[in-house]
mmCIF file of N, CA, C and O in Angstrom:
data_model
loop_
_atom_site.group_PDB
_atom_site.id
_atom_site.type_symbol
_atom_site.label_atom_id
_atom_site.label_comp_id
_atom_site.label_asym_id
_atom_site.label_seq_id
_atom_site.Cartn_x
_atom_site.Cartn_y
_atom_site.Cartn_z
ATOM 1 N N UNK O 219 -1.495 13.290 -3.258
ATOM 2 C CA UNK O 219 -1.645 12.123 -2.406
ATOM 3 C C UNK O 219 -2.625 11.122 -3.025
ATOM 4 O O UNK O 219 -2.764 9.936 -2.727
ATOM 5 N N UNK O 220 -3.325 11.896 -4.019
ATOM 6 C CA UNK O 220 -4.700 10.810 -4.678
ATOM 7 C C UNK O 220 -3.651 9.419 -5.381
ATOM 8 O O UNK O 220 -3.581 8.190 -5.361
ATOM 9 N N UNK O 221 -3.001 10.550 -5.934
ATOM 10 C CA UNK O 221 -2.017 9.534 -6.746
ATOM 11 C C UNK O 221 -1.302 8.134 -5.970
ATOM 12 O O UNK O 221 -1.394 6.978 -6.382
ATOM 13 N N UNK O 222 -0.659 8.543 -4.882
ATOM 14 C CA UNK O 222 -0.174 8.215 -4.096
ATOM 15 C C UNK O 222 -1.280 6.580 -3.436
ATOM 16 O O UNK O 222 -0.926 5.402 -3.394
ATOM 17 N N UNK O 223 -2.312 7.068 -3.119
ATOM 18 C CA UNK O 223 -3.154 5.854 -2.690
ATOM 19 C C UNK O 223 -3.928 4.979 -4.152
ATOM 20 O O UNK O 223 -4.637 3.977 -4.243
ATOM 21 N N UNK O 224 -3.585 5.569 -4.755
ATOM 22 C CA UNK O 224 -4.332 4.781 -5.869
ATOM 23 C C UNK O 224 -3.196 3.453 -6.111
ATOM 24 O O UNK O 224 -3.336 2.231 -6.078
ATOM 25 N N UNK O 225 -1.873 4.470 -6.400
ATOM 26 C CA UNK O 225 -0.615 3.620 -6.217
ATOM 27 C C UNK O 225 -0.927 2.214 -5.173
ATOM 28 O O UNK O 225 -1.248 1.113 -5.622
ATOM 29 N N UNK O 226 -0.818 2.412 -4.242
ATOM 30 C CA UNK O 226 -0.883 1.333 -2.845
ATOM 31 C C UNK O 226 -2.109 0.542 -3.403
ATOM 32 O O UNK O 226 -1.993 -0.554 -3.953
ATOM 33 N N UNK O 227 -3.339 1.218 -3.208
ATOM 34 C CA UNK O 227 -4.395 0.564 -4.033
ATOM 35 C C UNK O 227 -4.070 -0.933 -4.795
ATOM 36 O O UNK O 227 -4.265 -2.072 -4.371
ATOM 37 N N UNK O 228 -3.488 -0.460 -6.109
ATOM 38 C CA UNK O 228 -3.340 -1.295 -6.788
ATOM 39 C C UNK O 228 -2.064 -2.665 -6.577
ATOM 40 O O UNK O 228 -2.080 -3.829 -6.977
ATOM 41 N N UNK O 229 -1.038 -1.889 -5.777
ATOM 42 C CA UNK O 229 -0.102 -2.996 -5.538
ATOM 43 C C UNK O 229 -1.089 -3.546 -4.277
ATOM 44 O O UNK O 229 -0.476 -4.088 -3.358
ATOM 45 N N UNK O 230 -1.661 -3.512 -4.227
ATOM 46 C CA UNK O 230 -2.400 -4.088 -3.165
ATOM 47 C C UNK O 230 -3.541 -5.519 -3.889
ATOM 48 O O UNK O 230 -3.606 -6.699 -3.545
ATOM 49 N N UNK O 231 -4.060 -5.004 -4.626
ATOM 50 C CA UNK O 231 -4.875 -5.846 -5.806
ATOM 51 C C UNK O 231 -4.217 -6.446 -6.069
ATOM 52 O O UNK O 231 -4.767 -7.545 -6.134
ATOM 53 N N UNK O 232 -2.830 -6.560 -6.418
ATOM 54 C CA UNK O 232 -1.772 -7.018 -7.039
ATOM 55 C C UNK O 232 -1.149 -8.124 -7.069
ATOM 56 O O UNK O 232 -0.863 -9.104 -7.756
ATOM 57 N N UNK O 233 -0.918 -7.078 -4.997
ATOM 58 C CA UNK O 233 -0.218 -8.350 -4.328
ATOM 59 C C UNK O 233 -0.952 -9.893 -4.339
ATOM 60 O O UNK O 233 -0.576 -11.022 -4.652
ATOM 61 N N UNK O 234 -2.279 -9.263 -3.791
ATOM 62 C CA UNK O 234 -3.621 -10.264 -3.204
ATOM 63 C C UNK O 234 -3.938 -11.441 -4.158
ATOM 64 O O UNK O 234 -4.386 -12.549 -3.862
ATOM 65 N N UNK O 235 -3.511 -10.811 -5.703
ATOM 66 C CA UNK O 235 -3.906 -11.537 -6.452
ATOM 67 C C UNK O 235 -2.477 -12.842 -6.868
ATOM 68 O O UNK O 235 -2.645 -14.040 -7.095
ATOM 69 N N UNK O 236 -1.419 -12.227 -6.852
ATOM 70 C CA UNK O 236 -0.644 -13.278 -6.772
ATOM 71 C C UNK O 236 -0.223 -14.271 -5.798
ATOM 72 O O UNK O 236 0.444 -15.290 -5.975
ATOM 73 N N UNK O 237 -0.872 -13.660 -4.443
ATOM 74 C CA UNK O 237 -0.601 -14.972 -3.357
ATOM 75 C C UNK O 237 -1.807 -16.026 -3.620
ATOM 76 O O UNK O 237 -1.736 -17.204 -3.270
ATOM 77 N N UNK O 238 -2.831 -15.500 -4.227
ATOM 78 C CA UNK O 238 -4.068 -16.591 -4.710
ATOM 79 C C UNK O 238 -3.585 -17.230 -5.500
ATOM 80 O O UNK O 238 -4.036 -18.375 -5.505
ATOM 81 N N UNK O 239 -2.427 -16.932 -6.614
ATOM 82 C CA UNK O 239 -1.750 -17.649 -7.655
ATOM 83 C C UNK O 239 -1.387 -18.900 -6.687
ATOM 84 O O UNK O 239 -1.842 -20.034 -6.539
ATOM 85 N N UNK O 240 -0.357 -18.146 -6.106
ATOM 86 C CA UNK O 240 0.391 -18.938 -5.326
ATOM 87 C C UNK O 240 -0.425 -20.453 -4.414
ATOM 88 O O UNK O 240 -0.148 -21.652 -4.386
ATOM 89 N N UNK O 241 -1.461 -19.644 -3.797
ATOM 90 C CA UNK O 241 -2.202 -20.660 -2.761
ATOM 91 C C UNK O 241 -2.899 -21.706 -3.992
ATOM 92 O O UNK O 241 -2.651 -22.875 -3.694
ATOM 93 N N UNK O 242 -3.608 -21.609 -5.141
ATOM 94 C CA UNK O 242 -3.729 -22.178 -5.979
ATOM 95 C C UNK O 242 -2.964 -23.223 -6.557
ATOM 96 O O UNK O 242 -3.488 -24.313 -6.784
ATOM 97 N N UNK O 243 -1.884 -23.015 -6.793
ATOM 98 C CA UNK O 243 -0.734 -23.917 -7.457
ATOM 99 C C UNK O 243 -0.510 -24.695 -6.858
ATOM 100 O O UNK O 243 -0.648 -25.886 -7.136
ATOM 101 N N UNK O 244 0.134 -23.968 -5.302
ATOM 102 C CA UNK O 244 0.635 -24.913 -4.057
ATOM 103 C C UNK O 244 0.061 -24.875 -2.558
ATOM 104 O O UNK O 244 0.587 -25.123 -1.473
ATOM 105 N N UNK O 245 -1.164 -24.486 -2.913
ATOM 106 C CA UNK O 245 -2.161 -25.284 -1.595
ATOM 107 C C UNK O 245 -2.000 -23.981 -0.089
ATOM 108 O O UNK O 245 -0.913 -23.468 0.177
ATOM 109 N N UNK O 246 -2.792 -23.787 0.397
ATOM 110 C CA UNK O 246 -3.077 -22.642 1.787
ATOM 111 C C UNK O 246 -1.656 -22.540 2.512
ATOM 112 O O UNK O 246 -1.415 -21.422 2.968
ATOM 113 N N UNK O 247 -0.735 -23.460 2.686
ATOM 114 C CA UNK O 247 0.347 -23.410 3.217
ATOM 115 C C UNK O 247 1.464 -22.570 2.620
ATOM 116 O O UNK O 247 2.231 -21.785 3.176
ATOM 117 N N UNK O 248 1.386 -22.846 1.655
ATOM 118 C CA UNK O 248 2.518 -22.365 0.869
ATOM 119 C C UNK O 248 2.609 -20.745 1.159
ATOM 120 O O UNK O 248 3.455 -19.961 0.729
ATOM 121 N N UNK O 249 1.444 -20.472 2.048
ATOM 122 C CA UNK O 249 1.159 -18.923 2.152
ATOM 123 C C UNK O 249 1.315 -18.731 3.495
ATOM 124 O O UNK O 249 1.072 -17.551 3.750
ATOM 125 N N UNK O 250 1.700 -19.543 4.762
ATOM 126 C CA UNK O 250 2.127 -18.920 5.882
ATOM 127 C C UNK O 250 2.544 -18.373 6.163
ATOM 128 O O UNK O 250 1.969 -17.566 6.893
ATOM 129 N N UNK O 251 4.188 -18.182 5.863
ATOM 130 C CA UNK O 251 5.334 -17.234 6.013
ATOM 131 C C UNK O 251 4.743 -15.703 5.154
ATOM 132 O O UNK O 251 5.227 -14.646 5.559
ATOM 133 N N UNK O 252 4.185 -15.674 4.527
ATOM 134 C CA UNK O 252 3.497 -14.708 3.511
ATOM 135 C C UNK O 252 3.224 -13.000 4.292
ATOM 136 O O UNK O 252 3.071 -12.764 5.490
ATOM 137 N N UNK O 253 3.233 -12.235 3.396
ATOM 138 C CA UNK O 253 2.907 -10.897 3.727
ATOM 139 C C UNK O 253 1.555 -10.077 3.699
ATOM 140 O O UNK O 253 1.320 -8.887 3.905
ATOM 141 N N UNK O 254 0.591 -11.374 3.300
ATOM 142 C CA UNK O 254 -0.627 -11.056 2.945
ATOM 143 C C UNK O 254 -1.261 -9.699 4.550
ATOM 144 O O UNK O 254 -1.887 -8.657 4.354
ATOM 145 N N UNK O 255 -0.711 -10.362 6.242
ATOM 146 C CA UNK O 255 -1.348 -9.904 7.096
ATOM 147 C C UNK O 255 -0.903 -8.104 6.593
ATOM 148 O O UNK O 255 -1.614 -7.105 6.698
ATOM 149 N N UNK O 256 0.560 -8.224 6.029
ATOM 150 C CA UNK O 256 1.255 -6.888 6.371
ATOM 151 C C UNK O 256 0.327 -5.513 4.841
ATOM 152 O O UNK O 256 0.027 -4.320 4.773
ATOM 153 N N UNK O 257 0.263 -6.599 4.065
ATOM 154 C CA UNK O 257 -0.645 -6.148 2.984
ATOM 155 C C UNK O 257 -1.812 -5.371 3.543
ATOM 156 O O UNK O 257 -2.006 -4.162 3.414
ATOM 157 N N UNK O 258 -2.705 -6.421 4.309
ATOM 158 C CA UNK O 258 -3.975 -5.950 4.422
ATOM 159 C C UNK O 258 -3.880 -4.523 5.519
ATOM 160 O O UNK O 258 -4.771 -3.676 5.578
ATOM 161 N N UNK O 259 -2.771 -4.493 6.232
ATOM 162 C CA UNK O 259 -2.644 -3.189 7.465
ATOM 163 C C UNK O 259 -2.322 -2.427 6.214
ATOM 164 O O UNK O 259 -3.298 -1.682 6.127
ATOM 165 N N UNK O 260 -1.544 -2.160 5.190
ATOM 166 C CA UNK O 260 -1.436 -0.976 4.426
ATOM 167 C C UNK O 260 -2.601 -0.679 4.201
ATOM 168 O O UNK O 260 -3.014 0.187 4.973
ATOM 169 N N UNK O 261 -3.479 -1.105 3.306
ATOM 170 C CA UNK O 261 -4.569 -0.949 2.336
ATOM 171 C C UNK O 261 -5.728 -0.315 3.480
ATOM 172 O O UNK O 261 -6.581 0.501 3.130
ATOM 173 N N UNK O 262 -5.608 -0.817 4.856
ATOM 174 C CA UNK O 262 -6.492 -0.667 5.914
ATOM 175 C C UNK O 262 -5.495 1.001 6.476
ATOM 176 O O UNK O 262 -6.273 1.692 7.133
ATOM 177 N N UNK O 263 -4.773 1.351 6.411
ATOM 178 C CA UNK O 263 -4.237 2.541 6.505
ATOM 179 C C UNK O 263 -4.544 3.570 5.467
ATOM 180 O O UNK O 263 -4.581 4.798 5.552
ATOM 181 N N UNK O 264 -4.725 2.869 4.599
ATOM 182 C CA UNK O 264 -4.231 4.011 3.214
ATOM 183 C C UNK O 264 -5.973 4.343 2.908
ATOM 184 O O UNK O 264 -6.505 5.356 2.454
ATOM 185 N N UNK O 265 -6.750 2.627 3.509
ATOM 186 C CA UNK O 265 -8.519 3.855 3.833
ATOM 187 C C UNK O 265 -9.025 4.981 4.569
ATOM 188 O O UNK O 265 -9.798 5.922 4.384
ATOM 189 N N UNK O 266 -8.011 4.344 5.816
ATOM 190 C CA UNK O 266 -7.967 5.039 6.734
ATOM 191 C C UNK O 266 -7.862 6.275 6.664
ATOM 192 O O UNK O 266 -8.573 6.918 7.436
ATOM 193 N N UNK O 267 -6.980 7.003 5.755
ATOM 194 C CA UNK O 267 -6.338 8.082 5.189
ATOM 195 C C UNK O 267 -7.558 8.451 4.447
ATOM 196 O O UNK O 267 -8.313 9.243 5.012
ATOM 197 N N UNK O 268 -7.801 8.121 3.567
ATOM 198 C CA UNK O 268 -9.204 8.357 2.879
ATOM 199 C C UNK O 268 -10.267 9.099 3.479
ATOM 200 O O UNK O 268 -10.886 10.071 3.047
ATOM 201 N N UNK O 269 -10.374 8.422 4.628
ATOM 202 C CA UNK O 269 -11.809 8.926 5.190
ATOM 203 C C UNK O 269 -11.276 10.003 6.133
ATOM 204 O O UNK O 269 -12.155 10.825 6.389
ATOM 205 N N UNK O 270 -10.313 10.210 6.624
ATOM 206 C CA UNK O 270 -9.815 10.929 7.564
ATOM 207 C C UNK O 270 -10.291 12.696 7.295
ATOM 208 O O UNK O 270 -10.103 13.223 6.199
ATOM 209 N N UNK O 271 -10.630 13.109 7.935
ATOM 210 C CA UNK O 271 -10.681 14.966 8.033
ATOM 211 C C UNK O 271 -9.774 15.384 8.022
ATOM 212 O O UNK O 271 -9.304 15.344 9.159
ATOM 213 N N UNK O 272 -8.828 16.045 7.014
ATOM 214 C CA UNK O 272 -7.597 16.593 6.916
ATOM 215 C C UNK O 272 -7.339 17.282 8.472
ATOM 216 O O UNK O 272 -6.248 17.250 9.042
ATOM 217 N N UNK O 273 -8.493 17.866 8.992
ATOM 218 C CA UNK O 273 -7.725 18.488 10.405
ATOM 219 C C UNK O 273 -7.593 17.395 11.656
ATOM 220 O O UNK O 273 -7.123 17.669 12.760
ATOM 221 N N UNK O 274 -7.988 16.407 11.341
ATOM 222 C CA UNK O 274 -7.363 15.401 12.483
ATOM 223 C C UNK O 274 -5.937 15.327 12.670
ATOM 224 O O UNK O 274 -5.336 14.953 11.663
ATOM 225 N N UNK O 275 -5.169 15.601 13.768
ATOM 226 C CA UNK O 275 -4.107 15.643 14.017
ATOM 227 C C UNK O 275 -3.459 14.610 13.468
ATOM 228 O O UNK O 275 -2.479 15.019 12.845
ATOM 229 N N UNK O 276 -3.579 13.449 13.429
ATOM 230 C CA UNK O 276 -3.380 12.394 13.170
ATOM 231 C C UNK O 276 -2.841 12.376 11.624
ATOM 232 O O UNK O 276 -1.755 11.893 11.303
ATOM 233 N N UNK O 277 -3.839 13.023 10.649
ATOM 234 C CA UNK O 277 -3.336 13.128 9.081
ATOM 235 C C UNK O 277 -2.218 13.079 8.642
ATOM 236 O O UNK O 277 -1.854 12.353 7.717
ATOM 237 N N UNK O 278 -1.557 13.835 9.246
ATOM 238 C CA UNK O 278 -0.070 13.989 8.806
ATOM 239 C C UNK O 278 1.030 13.349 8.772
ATOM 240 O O UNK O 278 1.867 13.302 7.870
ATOM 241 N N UNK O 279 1.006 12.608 10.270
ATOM 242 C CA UNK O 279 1.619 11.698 10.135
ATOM 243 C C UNK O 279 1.213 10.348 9.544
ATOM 244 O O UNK O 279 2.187 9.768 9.063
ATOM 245 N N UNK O 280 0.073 9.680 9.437
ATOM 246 C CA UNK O 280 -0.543 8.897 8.507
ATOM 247 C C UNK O 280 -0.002 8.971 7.303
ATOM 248 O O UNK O 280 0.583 8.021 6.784
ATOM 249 N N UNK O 281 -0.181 10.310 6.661
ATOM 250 C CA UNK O 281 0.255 10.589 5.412
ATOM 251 C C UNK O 281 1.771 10.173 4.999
ATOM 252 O O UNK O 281 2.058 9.582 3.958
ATOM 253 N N UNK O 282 2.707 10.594 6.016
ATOM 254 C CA UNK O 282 4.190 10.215 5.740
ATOM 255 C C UNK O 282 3.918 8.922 6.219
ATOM 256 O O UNK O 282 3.907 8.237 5.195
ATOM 257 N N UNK O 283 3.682 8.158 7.218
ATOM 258 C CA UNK O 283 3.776 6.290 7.160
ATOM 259 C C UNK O 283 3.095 5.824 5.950
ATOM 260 O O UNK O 283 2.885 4.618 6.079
ATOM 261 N N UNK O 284 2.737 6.188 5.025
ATOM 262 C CA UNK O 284 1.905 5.580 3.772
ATOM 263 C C UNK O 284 3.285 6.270 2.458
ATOM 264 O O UNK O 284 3.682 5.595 1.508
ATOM 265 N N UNK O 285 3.587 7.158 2.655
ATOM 266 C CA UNK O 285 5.050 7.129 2.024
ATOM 267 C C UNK O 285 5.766 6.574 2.246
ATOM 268 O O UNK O 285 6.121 5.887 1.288
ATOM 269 N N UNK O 286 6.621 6.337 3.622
ATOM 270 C CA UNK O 286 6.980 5.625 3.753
ATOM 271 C C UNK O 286 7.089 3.789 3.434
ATOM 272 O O UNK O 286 7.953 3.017 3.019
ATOM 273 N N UNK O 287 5.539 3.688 3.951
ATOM 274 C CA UNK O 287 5.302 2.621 3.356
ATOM 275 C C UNK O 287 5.048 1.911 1.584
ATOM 276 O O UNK O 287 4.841 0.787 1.127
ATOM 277 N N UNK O 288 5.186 3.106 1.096
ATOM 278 C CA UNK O 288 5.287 2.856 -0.411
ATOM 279 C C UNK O 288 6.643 2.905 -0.615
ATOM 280 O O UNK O 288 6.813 2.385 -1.718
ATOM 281 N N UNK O 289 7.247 3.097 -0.359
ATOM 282 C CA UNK O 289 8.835 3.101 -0.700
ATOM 283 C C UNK O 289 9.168 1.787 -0.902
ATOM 284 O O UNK O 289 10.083 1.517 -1.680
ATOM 285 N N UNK O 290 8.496 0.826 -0.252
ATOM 286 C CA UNK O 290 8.573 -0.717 -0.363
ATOM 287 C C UNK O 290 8.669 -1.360 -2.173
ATOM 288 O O UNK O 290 9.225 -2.359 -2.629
ATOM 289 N N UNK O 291 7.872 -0.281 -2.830
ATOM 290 C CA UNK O 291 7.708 -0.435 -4.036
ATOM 291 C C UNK O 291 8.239 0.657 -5.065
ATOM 292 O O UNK O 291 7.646 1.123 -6.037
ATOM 293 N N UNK O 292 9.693 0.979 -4.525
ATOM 294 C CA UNK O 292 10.239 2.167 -5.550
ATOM 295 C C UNK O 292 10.498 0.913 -6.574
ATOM 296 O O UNK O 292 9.898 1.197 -7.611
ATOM 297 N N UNK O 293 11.000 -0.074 -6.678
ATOM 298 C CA UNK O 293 11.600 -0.434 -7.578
ATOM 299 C C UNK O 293 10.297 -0.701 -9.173
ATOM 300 O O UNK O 293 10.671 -1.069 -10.287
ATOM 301 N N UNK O 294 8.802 -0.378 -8.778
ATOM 302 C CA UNK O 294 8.114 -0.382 -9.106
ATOM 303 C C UNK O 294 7.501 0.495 -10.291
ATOM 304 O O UNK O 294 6.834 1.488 -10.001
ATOM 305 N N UNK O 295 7.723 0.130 -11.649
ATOM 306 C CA UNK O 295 7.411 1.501 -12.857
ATOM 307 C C UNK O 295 6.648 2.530 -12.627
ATOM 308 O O UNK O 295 6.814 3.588 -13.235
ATOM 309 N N UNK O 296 5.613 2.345 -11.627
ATOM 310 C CA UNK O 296 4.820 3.270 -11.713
ATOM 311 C C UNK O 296 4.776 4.289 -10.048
ATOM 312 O O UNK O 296 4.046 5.181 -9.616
ATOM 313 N N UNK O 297 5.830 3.636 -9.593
ATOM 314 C CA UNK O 297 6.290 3.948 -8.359
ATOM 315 C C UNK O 297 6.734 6.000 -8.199
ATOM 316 O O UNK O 297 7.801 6.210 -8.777
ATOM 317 N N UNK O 298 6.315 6.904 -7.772
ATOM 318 C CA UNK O 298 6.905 8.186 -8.111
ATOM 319 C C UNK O 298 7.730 8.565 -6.858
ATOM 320 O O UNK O 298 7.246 8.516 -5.727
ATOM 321 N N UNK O 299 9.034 8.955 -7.124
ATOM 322 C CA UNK O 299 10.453 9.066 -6.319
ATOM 323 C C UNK O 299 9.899 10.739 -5.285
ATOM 324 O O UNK O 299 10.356 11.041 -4.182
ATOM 325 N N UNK O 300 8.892 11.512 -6.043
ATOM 326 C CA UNK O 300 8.416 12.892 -5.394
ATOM 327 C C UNK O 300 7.390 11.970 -3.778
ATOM 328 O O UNK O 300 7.344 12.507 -2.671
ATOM 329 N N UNK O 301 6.922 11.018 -3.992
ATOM 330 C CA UNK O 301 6.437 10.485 -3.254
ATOM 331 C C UNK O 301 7.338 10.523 -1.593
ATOM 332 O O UNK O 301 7.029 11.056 -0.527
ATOM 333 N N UNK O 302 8.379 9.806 -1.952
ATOM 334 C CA UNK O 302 8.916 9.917 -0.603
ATOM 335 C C UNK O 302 9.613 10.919 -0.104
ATOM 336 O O UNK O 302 10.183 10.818 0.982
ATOM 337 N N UNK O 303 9.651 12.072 -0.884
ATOM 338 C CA UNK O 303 10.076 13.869 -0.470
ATOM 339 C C UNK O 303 8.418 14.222 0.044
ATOM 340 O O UNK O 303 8.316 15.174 0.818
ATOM 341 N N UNK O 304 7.633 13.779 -0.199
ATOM 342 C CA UNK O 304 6.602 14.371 -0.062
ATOM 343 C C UNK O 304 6.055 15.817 -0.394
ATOM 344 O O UNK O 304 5.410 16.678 0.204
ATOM 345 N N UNK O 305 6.819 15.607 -2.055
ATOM 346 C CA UNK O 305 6.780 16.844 -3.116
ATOM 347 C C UNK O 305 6.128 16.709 -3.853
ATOM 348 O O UNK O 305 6.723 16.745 -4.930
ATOM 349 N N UNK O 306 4.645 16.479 -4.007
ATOM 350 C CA UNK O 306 3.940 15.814 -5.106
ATOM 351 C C UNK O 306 2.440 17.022 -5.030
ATOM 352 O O UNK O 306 1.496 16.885 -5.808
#
């Protein structure tokens, strides 16, 4: 799972950093319609997960919505397909 959040992690850096491209080029608007809010709930999940006590009931399923939610980025090289079996 380390793997797994480091993953999100970085498409997260990623993302953040190309909508700044974006707002840069073509000004705060150009970023309304944008995914930045949906960005920041992953990254705020996937801490979440982090700090969590494996025996909080809660873990588990956390754990599969953060697979889930990486699946967003299979098409991604560094993306791992064991990820969403949750065989890793």
């Amino acid at each position: 799972m380390d793997d797994l959040l480091k993953f999100l992690h970085a498409r997260y850096e990623a993302d953040n950093h190309a909508y700044a491209y974006v707002a840069d080029c073509f000004g705060g608007d150009a970023l309304l319609d944008s995914h930045l809010p949906m960005l920041d709930l992953v990254d705020m999940l996937a801490r979440n997960y982090e700090a969590m006590d494996p025996s909080d009931a809660r873990f588990p399923g956390l754990g599969y919505a953060l697979r889930v939610l990486a699946q967003s980025y299979a098409e991604h090289p560094d993306y791992r397909a064991e990820w969403a079996a949750g065989t890793y």
